Structures are given as structure tokens and as C-alpha cells.
Amino acid sequence: MSLVRQRDEALQEIDVLTTKLDQFRERNRTLVAANQALQKRVKRFSERLKKATSNAVEDVVNQSSKEKRIITPAMRLCVLELAKHGVPMDHIAGVILAVSDCFGIHLDSAPSSRSCRRIVKEGGIIDELHTMDLMNHTEYFTLSGDGTSYKNLNYEVKHVTLTDYLADPSLPEAERKHVVLVDLSNTASHTSEAQLAGWKNLCYKLHDTYNTSPLGLENPIDNRTFYTKACGYLSDHAPDQTKLVRLFVAERDQADLEMRGEQVLKSLGGEELVQMVVEQNETNILLAGGVAQWDALSQEEKETRNTKVEHAIIKRVGREAFEKLPKEQQADSRRFVWGGCAMHKAINSSKGGPLTMILDHRHPGPITLFNKDNAAAAGSSDAALKARAEKLSGRGGVKLIELMGMVLNNSNKKLGQQDMHGIYFESREHLGHVVRFPDVIIAHLPLYIEFFKFIREHKASGQWTNIEQNIYTALHDDGTLSDLVCMTLYSQSVDIPYMVIVRGQIQNQLDLPPTHDKVKALCRRVIADPYIVCGLNMSYKMASLNGKQWQRPDAVYAALALIPRLPLIPEGTKATFEGALETWERFTEDERSAQRVGMTEKQKMDHFLRTTNDHSEGGAGTTKRAKQRAPNASMDFISAKARWTRNNPKVWVEQKEQEVGGLFKHARVIVRRDDADGVVQRKRKEIAEQSKEIANANTCKRMKTKARKDKKQQELELCVPIEDMRALTEPARLKTITIAALDLQIDWHRDQEQKVLHKQETKAHSTIKGKPAKAAAVIAAIKQRKGWVTSGLIKEFYTPIEPDSDDEEVGSECNMDVEDDADIVGYGG
């Protein structure tokens, strides 16, 4: 039994082991299959990795500039950056392809030159959005502008200075002030009214661009906030700029009243609004002349009148709300500060000093530098021709520098001696470097004299031109040299140190009055003691505005070395500083404005004005250079390119494109719409039409002026001069003579003085106030005329002239209102 049991147990164990063996075999087969599958996957993975790597490299190497047939934003930014760095539109595609080939990248295509020009215009639209975003995030900003002319067209440059909310907040606020170029445009006129119209058009354009964009659709901006936020203006000192400020302030005040009035109306209850509507209707009916007349009007005319009365009511409500404010708050809300460019102050003071010295009769003046025609007239025996030649010719250091500029730095590069001048000076061992004019003439006076001798000897004819002869003569003239010395001393003492101060760092022009006080104080000290700047023991510590070493010590020492030869330099220096002081007083009147009185530091920072208007001057130069390089380029293109370059909105648009999106599409739509509508051609046509209107207005003005002069001349011819002075000395007889009759007598004598003496010694009647003073002027003129008779200068006191009855009145058909000459002002500082 035991063997049978053992056998059975052994068989059972064999069955178990067999089952386990089968399981192990099955598991082994599974593992082998899995291993084989893994081996295959590893093999396939290696191949897939190679393929993926190959595809990735191919994706990187093969790039497209378009997505769904539209140039990508990245490519647009690339085009804009290349344009910013000066790559011409026709070469941008070539540059992009060359750079991509350099890095082994295959680009399927690059934007055409036409597309590049459109993209640059789109960049201008994006910059408008950027500008509006900056203005929307600032409480106040200031404006600045300038203009220039090129090929008989006026060009305007406009900037906005504001706090950049994207700048590093740890920086001082003055350094976070950002000057934004907002417009370059051409206009037919540079009158103050035309400039204001330019600002208004720009305001409308900026807000329209923003409010129709993805940024402004949800939060549109009222364009009147442009006026209420603008709180200052920086420009030169021309009268048209001060008038522009007055016009802009009036526009700003109206916008402020409208916005206040609308806020009040929004807060009113139903009954009050109904009362306003009733009042508006009653006003309309009253202005129309009654209910019947109102009903007879067209619907369009009714809407026009409704709008007009509605605006009047809004302004009235706004004015009432404004008048309820405290006086301080009223003053703050209406505060608008105008500032004149510091560089214009310095330039004009530099002109004022030499001019005063020339007119100073205490020392011999500089010789007169006649041009070729006036030189012939000056040698004539005709006293009138000689006087006219003298009047039309210049003299002094400023005139000499102007003439030397024509020879040594002529704008026409085919003329002049500019390169020879540099080479000649470099060849001198004691100098050894190229000198470019303008330079301090006094510092190299012997070398300039030598150089102009060389110019003469270098010519085959061995002769100077008239202008070269004038320069050589002036370089030997004591009066002209005295003028140059005084200009040099003033420049080194005041001008250059002042420029270093105002241009050395970013600062607020409203903080400049102490600096100007120092300038005036130095001028007064020199006037009291000229030897402060021209004495042999003078020192820059006392004579220089900033107390630092001279910018050109060699020029100062050369000027001092001439004093023994030119003993009247102290008097000339005094006259120069007297003229400069008078000019400084006149050109710092803007600092005494009531708008600047009592300003806090915060208010000064809100009304921040740069010390100089260099950014606007530079913008005008940018426009000229752009027109020289591409005469047919539109101003929209030039403006867009300049604004992208100056304002650099690349980082801003990348950020906003991620946050909002659709900015590039918005810009693309606007540019294509403007191109389709012919906006550029329409602007040019408007300029042509405006120019025609100006020409017609000028023609009418000339006709009116001629008619007025002819009428005046006729009155003078019919005038019978008073010969008996008792008619003017006896009160009873004088009482019978009107002021108008005395004015006519004065005008008659002035006309006769011009004919006999070729000058007018009697003052104009408009400058003589009061009847006794006018009578005294006529008496003096009668005595003078009787003296002419006695001396034989004229034969008799008065010769009657028969009037011509056939004279026709001219210019009566011109009834157009035209600005006075004083309103049409150029760009002078």
C-alpha cells in the first residue's frame, strides 16, 4: 500500500510540476514576444527620432513669411525694425533673404517693396495706438512744436511730453518724462490758425484710430480730454507761437466747459431735464421768429439749430459749475504754461550783444562789407545810391562769420573751400588736425589770414572774388576784430556754459529762472566792470557762468592777446553785455507769466517742459532729409517711419498683441482703406487749393494796400501845408484845426523829407500823442522846410499840384477779410 500511495503522490507531484512547467513556458513565450516587441519598438523609435529631428530641422530651416496668405506679425516687426535702421524699402527683401541664407534658413518669400511701404504706414497706426495708450495713462501732458519750409512747402512737427507709465518707477519722475513724436505733416500756411487746425485734426485722427481699435471699442476716449489734459506748450519765441497758445487755450477752455456741462446734465433729475428741453425749444422758436417760422424750417435746419442751442446750454451749465469751484481750483484747472526754448534765448542774446556793439557810437564801428552790386553803388557820386547801399549792407563779426560760412562751409558742395580748409589747417604742425568751419576765428586768426592769401595765390587769375576780398579786409579791420573778440569773450563766459547747463541733463524749464538770474547778474557785473572778462588778470572762476574752465582756452587767450592792439575792447565788451542783458530780459518774459506764479513742485512736474525744443528742431531736420532722399515719398509714410524710429513701440505692441490681439489687423485695415480712398492725393489737393486761396487773399490785400496808398498819395498832393506857424501857436486858431488835419500835415512833411533828404526825420503821426505834441511836430517840420528854402535845397516852400480828376478807385471789389501782416509770421526766433 505504501508503494501505491507513494506512486500516486509522485504522479500528482508530476502533474503539478507539469502544470507549472507549462505556465513557465507560456510566460517565457510571453516574455520573448514582449522582448521582441520592445526590440522592434526601440528600432522604430530610433527611426522615428531621426525622422522627427529631420522634420524639426526642416521646419526651422524652411520658414514662411506668410500665414494664410497674410504677412505674419513677426515679419512685419522685422520690416519695421529694418526701416528704423535706415534700410531702403527696395532693399528690405534682399536684406531679409541674405540674413536668412547666412543662418541656413530657407525663406519661401520676403515682402515686396510695396508691402514694405504699407507695413511702415501700419507701424505709424500702431504708434498712434501706443501714443493714445500713453496719454490715457497720464494725468497731464505738455505739447511742443516747430516748423520749417522746404521747396516752398511748410512742414509741421508736433510732440507730446508725458510720464511713461511703462518706465522703471524707481527712476526720478523727470527721467520718466517721455517725449513722443506725434506728427510730421505739410501745410499750405504757417499762420497761428492753420497750426491750431493741425492740432485739432491730429486730435481727431488719434482718437478715431484708437476708438475703432480693439483697445478702444470697450473703453473709448473722449477727444476733448486731449485739450483738458494738455497743460503747457514749448516752442520758439515767434509771435505766431504766442498767438497759437492763446487760440489753443480758448479751445481748451471751451472743451472744459462742455465736459463739465455734460457731467452736470447727467446728474440732473427728470424734471430738470424736461425744463432744459423746454428752454431749448423756446430758444429755438424765439430765434426762428415764432412758431410758424420754426415749423416752416426744414428738418435738417431744425437739427442744426437744435444742436447749436444745445451746445450753448451745455456751455452755460458748465460755466455755472465752473464758477462754483473755489478760486484756487479754478486757477489750477485753467493753468496753461507757455515756455520758450532755452536755446533760442541763448541764440538771440548772442545776436543782441554784437548788434548793440555795432550801434554803439562810442568807438569806431566795423567796416561795411558791400556785395558786388552795392560796392559799385557805394562808389557812386549819387548820395541816395550810396545811402541805400550802406543801408542794405551788413558789417561786424556776425556778417563776417556769415561770409566765411559761404566760402568755408557752403551748402552747395560743389562750391566753397570746405575740404581744402580742413586739409590746409591739418598740415600746420602747430595744429595737426582737421578744422571744420564754423570754428572760433580769433583762435586761428593768423592762420585764417594766411589761408585766404593761399586761396588767392592758388587761382590762375591770382584774384579774389568780392566775398573773399571782403573777408580778408575784415580780418584786418580793428572794428570787426573788436566785435569778434567781444563775441568770443561773451560766448566763452555766458553762451557755452549756459548751453552746458540747460542741455547737460533732463530738467524742467520751470526750474530755470535761478539760472537765468545768474546769467543776468553776470551781465550786470561785466557792465559795471568789463575787466572781469577782458582784463589781463581775469579768471574763469569769476568770468564763467558755471565757474568752470573755458571750453576753448586758446580762443580766450588769443582774444586777450589782441587787447593791446584793440584798446576799445573793454568798451565794446560793455556794449556787448548791455545788448545781451536787454535781450535776456526780453526773452525771459515768459517766466514772469501769471500762470507760473505760486506753482507747487507737483504742479511744476505736471506742467513739465523740456529746457530746449531740440526734439522739434530735430524733427524738422528729419523731414528735410527724408524729402531729400525720397522726394516722392508721402508725408504719411515719412511720419510713420519717423514715429516708429523715435517712439520705439515694438515692446509695447508685442505685449498688447498677446493681451488683446488684433492690433496688426486693425492697422492693416486702416492703411488699405486710406490707400483705396486716395487720402494722400486728397491731402495734396487740399494743400493746392489752400495755396490758391492764400494767393487770392494776398492779391486782394495788395490791391487794397495799393488803393490805400494811392488814396493817401492823392490826399498828400491835395494837401496845402500850413506855412504860418501862428496858426499852430495861437490857441484860438489851433482850436479850429482838427487832429486829422494835423496828422495830414505831419504825413505831408514826412513825404517831402523822403523826397529831399531820402529819410524821414519827423516821427509818424501815430507815435505822437495829443494835439499840442502834434502841433509842435508840425512847427518843427515847418522850420526845417523854411531852412531848406534859405539854404537853396528847395526853391519855394510849397508848389501847388493840380489834382487828376480821372483817378479810379482800385481794389473796391476785394472785400475778403485778410489777416494783418503781424498775424502771418515766419519761423524767426
Tab-separated table of C-alpha atoms in Angstrom, residues 92-308:
chain	number	residue	atom	x	y	z
A	92	ILE	CA	14.485	95.188	-47.275
A	93	ALA	CA	13.529	91.928	-49.004
A	94	GLY	CA	17.130	91.395	-50.140
A	95	VAL	CA	18.452	92.018	-46.608
A	96	ILE	CA	15.951	89.556	-45.085
A	97	LEU	CA	16.811	86.825	-47.608
A	98	ALA	CA	20.571	87.424	-47.228
A	99	VAL	CA	20.419	87.171	-43.435
A	100	SER	CA	18.236	84.037	-43.564
A	101	ASP	CA	20.664	82.388	-46.006
A	102	CYS	CA	23.538	83.313	-43.704
A	103	PHE	CA	21.958	81.263	-40.909
A	104	GLY	CA	20.971	78.403	-43.188
A	105	ILE	CA	17.280	79.227	-43.178
A	106	HIS	CA	15.239	78.861	-46.340
A	107	LEU	CA	12.578	81.566	-46.570
A	108	ASP	CA	9.902	80.940	-49.152
A	109	SER	CA	9.477	84.664	-49.872
A	110	ALA	CA	10.089	88.151	-48.489
A	111	PRO	CA	7.784	91.190	-48.525
A	112	SER	CA	7.873	93.248	-51.704
A	113	SER	CA	8.846	96.910	-51.613
A	114	ARG	CA	5.160	97.850	-51.958
A	115	SER	CA	4.278	95.665	-48.979
A	116	CYS	CA	7.165	97.159	-47.009
A	117	ARG	CA	5.856	100.679	-47.586
A	118	ARG	CA	2.423	99.624	-46.417
A	119	ILE	CA	3.880	97.902	-43.367
A	120	VAL	CA	5.730	101.120	-42.434
A	121	LYS	CA	2.433	103.002	-42.643
A	122	GLU	CA	0.866	100.304	-40.466
A	123	GLY	CA	3.668	100.940	-37.997
A	124	GLY	CA	2.514	104.547	-37.886
A	125	ILE	CA	-1.019	103.401	-36.997
A	126	ILE	CA	0.346	101.143	-34.258
A	127	ASP	CA	2.374	104.050	-32.898
A	128	GLU	CA	-0.802	106.155	-32.803
A	129	LEU	CA	-2.363	103.460	-30.600
A	130	HIS	CA	0.806	103.451	-28.496
A	131	THR	CA	0.662	107.235	-28.119
A	132	MET	CA	-3.003	107.180	-27.160
A	133	ASP	CA	-2.344	104.458	-24.580
A	134	LEU	CA	0.405	106.576	-23.017
A	135	MET	CA	-1.796	109.691	-22.975
A	136	ASN	CA	-4.673	107.715	-21.496
A	137	HIS	CA	-2.479	106.613	-18.581
A	138	THR	CA	-1.167	110.090	-17.723
A	139	GLU	CA	-2.968	112.845	-15.850
A	140	TYR	CA	-1.400	115.781	-17.699
A	141	PHE	CA	0.921	116.280	-20.625
A	142	THR	CA	2.513	119.198	-22.452
A	143	LEU	CA	2.830	119.923	-26.152
A	144	SER	CA	5.667	121.226	-28.290
A	145	GLY	CA	6.071	122.008	-31.933
A	146	ASP	CA	8.121	123.638	-34.614
A	147	GLY	CA	8.028	124.191	-38.341
A	148	THR	CA	10.284	124.582	-41.323
A	149	SER	CA	9.943	125.113	-45.031
A	150	TYR	CA	11.364	123.063	-47.866
A	151	LYS	CA	10.824	123.722	-51.569
A	152	ASN	CA	8.139	126.295	-50.801
A	153	LEU	CA	6.060	123.992	-48.582
A	154	ASN	CA	5.569	124.333	-44.831
A	155	TYR	CA	6.242	121.322	-42.616
A	156	GLU	CA	4.978	120.976	-39.051
A	157	VAL	CA	6.445	118.861	-36.249
A	158	LYS	CA	4.378	118.022	-33.165
A	159	HIS	CA	5.417	116.345	-29.898
A	160	VAL	CA	3.767	115.401	-26.613
A	161	THR	CA	5.742	115.191	-23.358
A	162	LEU	CA	4.207	112.858	-20.753
A	163	THR	CA	5.020	110.453	-17.955
A	164	ASP	CA	5.699	106.973	-19.347
A	165	TYR	CA	3.758	104.539	-17.141
A	166	LEU	CA	5.851	101.683	-18.578
A	167	ALA	CA	9.153	103.193	-17.392
A	168	ASP	CA	11.030	101.983	-14.328
A	169	PRO	CA	9.149	103.502	-11.341
A	170	SER	CA	12.382	103.738	-9.348
A	171	LEU	CA	13.690	106.422	-11.719
A	172	PRO	CA	13.200	110.114	-10.853
A	173	GLU	CA	9.997	111.464	-12.381
A	174	ALA	CA	11.909	113.857	-14.633
A	175	GLU	CA	13.693	110.885	-16.216
A	176	ARG	CA	10.364	109.096	-16.718
A	177	LYS	CA	9.122	112.005	-18.804
A	178	HIS	CA	8.943	110.743	-22.374
A	179	VAL	CA	8.869	112.977	-25.445
A	180	VAL	CA	6.616	111.358	-28.050
A	181	LEU	CA	6.691	112.388	-31.697
A	182	VAL	CA	3.025	112.508	-32.727
A	183	ASP	CA	3.033	114.040	-36.195
A	184	LEU	CA	5.032	115.200	-39.190
A	185	SER	CA	2.884	116.917	-41.797
A	186	ASN	CA	2.946	119.547	-44.516
A	187	THR	CA	0.622	122.539	-44.723
A	188	ALA	CA	-0.072	125.382	-47.092
A	189	SER	CA	0.158	128.037	-44.371
A	190	HIS	CA	2.032	128.604	-41.134
A	191	THR	CA	-0.411	131.060	-39.568
A	192	SER	CA	-1.455	130.502	-35.981
A	193	GLU	CA	-4.937	129.494	-37.109
A	194	ALA	CA	-3.507	126.915	-39.518
A	195	GLN	CA	-1.325	125.469	-36.762
A	196	LEU	CA	-4.315	125.206	-34.414
A	197	ALA	CA	-6.270	123.440	-37.159
A	198	GLY	CA	-3.364	120.994	-37.461
A	199	TRP	CA	-3.534	120.168	-33.736
A	200	LYS	CA	-7.319	119.724	-33.927
A	201	ASN	CA	-7.073	117.400	-36.944
A	202	LEU	CA	-4.360	115.403	-35.193
A	203	CYS	CA	-6.511	115.096	-32.053
A	204	TYR	CA	-9.450	113.787	-34.081
A	205	LYS	CA	-7.255	111.332	-36.023
A	206	LEU	CA	-5.588	109.873	-32.914
A	207	HIS	CA	-8.869	109.326	-31.096
A	208	ASP	CA	-10.617	107.895	-34.152
A	209	THR	CA	-7.778	105.401	-34.666
A	210	TYR	CA	-7.866	104.354	-31.014
A	211	ASN	CA	-11.636	104.198	-30.513
A	212	THR	CA	-12.122	101.928	-33.539
A	213	SER	CA	-9.330	99.570	-32.419
A	214	PRO	CA	-9.649	96.533	-30.112
A	215	LEU	CA	-8.208	98.701	-27.331
A	216	GLY	CA	-10.847	101.417	-27.631
A	217	LEU	CA	-14.007	99.521	-28.553
A	218	GLU	CA	-14.766	98.684	-24.916
A	219	ASN	CA	-13.328	101.876	-23.389
A	220	PRO	CA	-13.471	104.730	-25.925
A	221	ILE	CA	-11.737	108.026	-25.091
A	222	ASP	CA	-13.443	111.405	-25.465
A	223	ASN	CA	-11.276	113.512	-27.787
A	224	ARG	CA	-11.896	116.572	-25.594
A	225	THR	CA	-9.695	115.026	-22.918
A	226	PHE	CA	-6.776	115.856	-25.205
A	227	TYR	CA	-7.427	119.546	-24.577
A	228	THR	CA	-8.178	119.252	-20.866
A	229	LYS	CA	-5.058	117.175	-20.204
A	230	ALA	CA	-2.784	119.454	-22.246
A	231	CYS	CA	-1.383	121.983	-19.784
A	232	GLY	CA	1.660	123.546	-21.463
A	233	TYR	CA	3.335	124.377	-24.746
A	234	LEU	CA	7.009	124.638	-25.695
A	235	SER	CA	8.109	126.492	-28.812
A	236	ASP	CA	10.348	129.249	-30.068
A	237	HIS	CA	9.615	132.917	-29.294
A	238	ALA	CA	7.976	133.924	-32.580
A	239	PRO	CA	4.739	135.952	-32.262
A	240	ASP	CA	2.771	133.305	-34.141
A	241	GLN	CA	3.568	130.824	-31.370
A	242	THR	CA	2.260	133.051	-28.573
A	243	LYS	CA	-0.881	133.632	-30.633
A	244	LEU	CA	-1.212	129.867	-31.172
A	245	VAL	CA	-1.077	129.371	-27.397
A	246	ARG	CA	-3.884	131.911	-26.901
A	247	LEU	CA	-6.025	130.152	-29.523
A	248	PHE	CA	-5.321	126.719	-28.045
A	249	VAL	CA	-6.176	127.898	-24.514
A	250	ALA	CA	-9.509	129.245	-25.792
A	251	GLU	CA	-10.224	125.859	-27.411
A	252	ARG	CA	-9.187	124.111	-24.209
A	253	ASP	CA	-11.467	126.252	-22.043
A	254	GLN	CA	-14.440	125.534	-24.328
A	255	ALA	CA	-13.790	121.771	-24.137
A	256	ASP	CA	-13.563	122.001	-20.349
A	257	LEU	CA	-16.915	123.830	-20.119
A	258	GLU	CA	-18.599	121.307	-22.416
A	259	MET	CA	-17.394	118.336	-20.393
A	260	ARG	CA	-18.410	119.962	-17.101
A	261	GLY	CA	-21.823	120.835	-18.527
A	262	GLU	CA	-22.415	117.268	-19.741
A	263	GLN	CA	-21.462	115.874	-16.321
A	264	VAL	CA	-23.969	118.204	-14.662
A	265	LEU	CA	-26.727	117.246	-17.115
A	266	LYS	CA	-26.119	113.539	-16.468
A	267	SER	CA	-26.664	114.121	-12.753
A	268	LEU	CA	-29.936	116.056	-13.190
A	269	GLY	CA	-33.339	114.575	-12.415
A	270	GLY	CA	-36.188	114.094	-14.881
A	271	GLU	CA	-37.970	117.372	-14.119
A	272	GLU	CA	-34.813	119.414	-14.533
A	273	LEU	CA	-34.037	117.746	-17.860
A	274	VAL	CA	-37.562	118.431	-19.078
A	275	GLN	CA	-37.104	122.061	-18.094
A	276	MET	CA	-33.858	122.172	-20.116
A	277	VAL	CA	-35.622	120.713	-23.161
A	278	VAL	CA	-38.456	123.245	-22.835
A	279	GLU	CA	-35.913	126.043	-22.556
A	280	GLN	CA	-34.133	124.765	-25.668
A	281	ASN	CA	-37.378	124.627	-27.654
A	282	GLU	CA	-38.394	128.112	-26.550
A	283	THR	CA	-34.988	129.461	-27.569
A	284	ASN	CA	-35.202	127.822	-30.989
A	285	ILE	CA	-38.677	129.226	-31.631
A	286	LEU	CA	-37.613	132.683	-30.452
A	287	LEU	CA	-34.546	132.711	-32.707
A	288	ALA	CA	-36.637	131.495	-35.649
A	289	GLY	CA	-39.114	134.367	-35.203
A	290	GLY	CA	-42.102	132.394	-33.966
A	291	VAL	CA	-43.844	129.023	-34.119
A	292	ALA	CA	-44.906	129.417	-37.738
A	293	GLN	CA	-41.379	130.290	-38.849
A	294	TRP	CA	-39.965	127.358	-36.869
A	295	ASP	CA	-42.446	124.918	-38.433
A	296	ALA	CA	-41.531	126.231	-41.875
A	297	LEU	CA	-37.874	125.230	-41.446
A	298	SER	CA	-36.540	122.005	-42.962
A	299	GLN	CA	-35.780	119.073	-40.693
A	300	GLU	CA	-32.061	119.449	-41.380
A	301	GLU	CA	-32.140	123.130	-40.420
A	302	LYS	CA	-34.080	122.316	-37.235
A	303	GLU	CA	-31.490	119.713	-36.230
A	304	THR	CA	-28.676	122.183	-36.870
A	305	ARG	CA	-30.336	124.834	-34.718
A	306	ASN	CA	-31.154	122.294	-32.005
A	307	THR	CA	-27.504	121.233	-31.850
A	308	LYS	CA	-26.318	124.839	-31.678
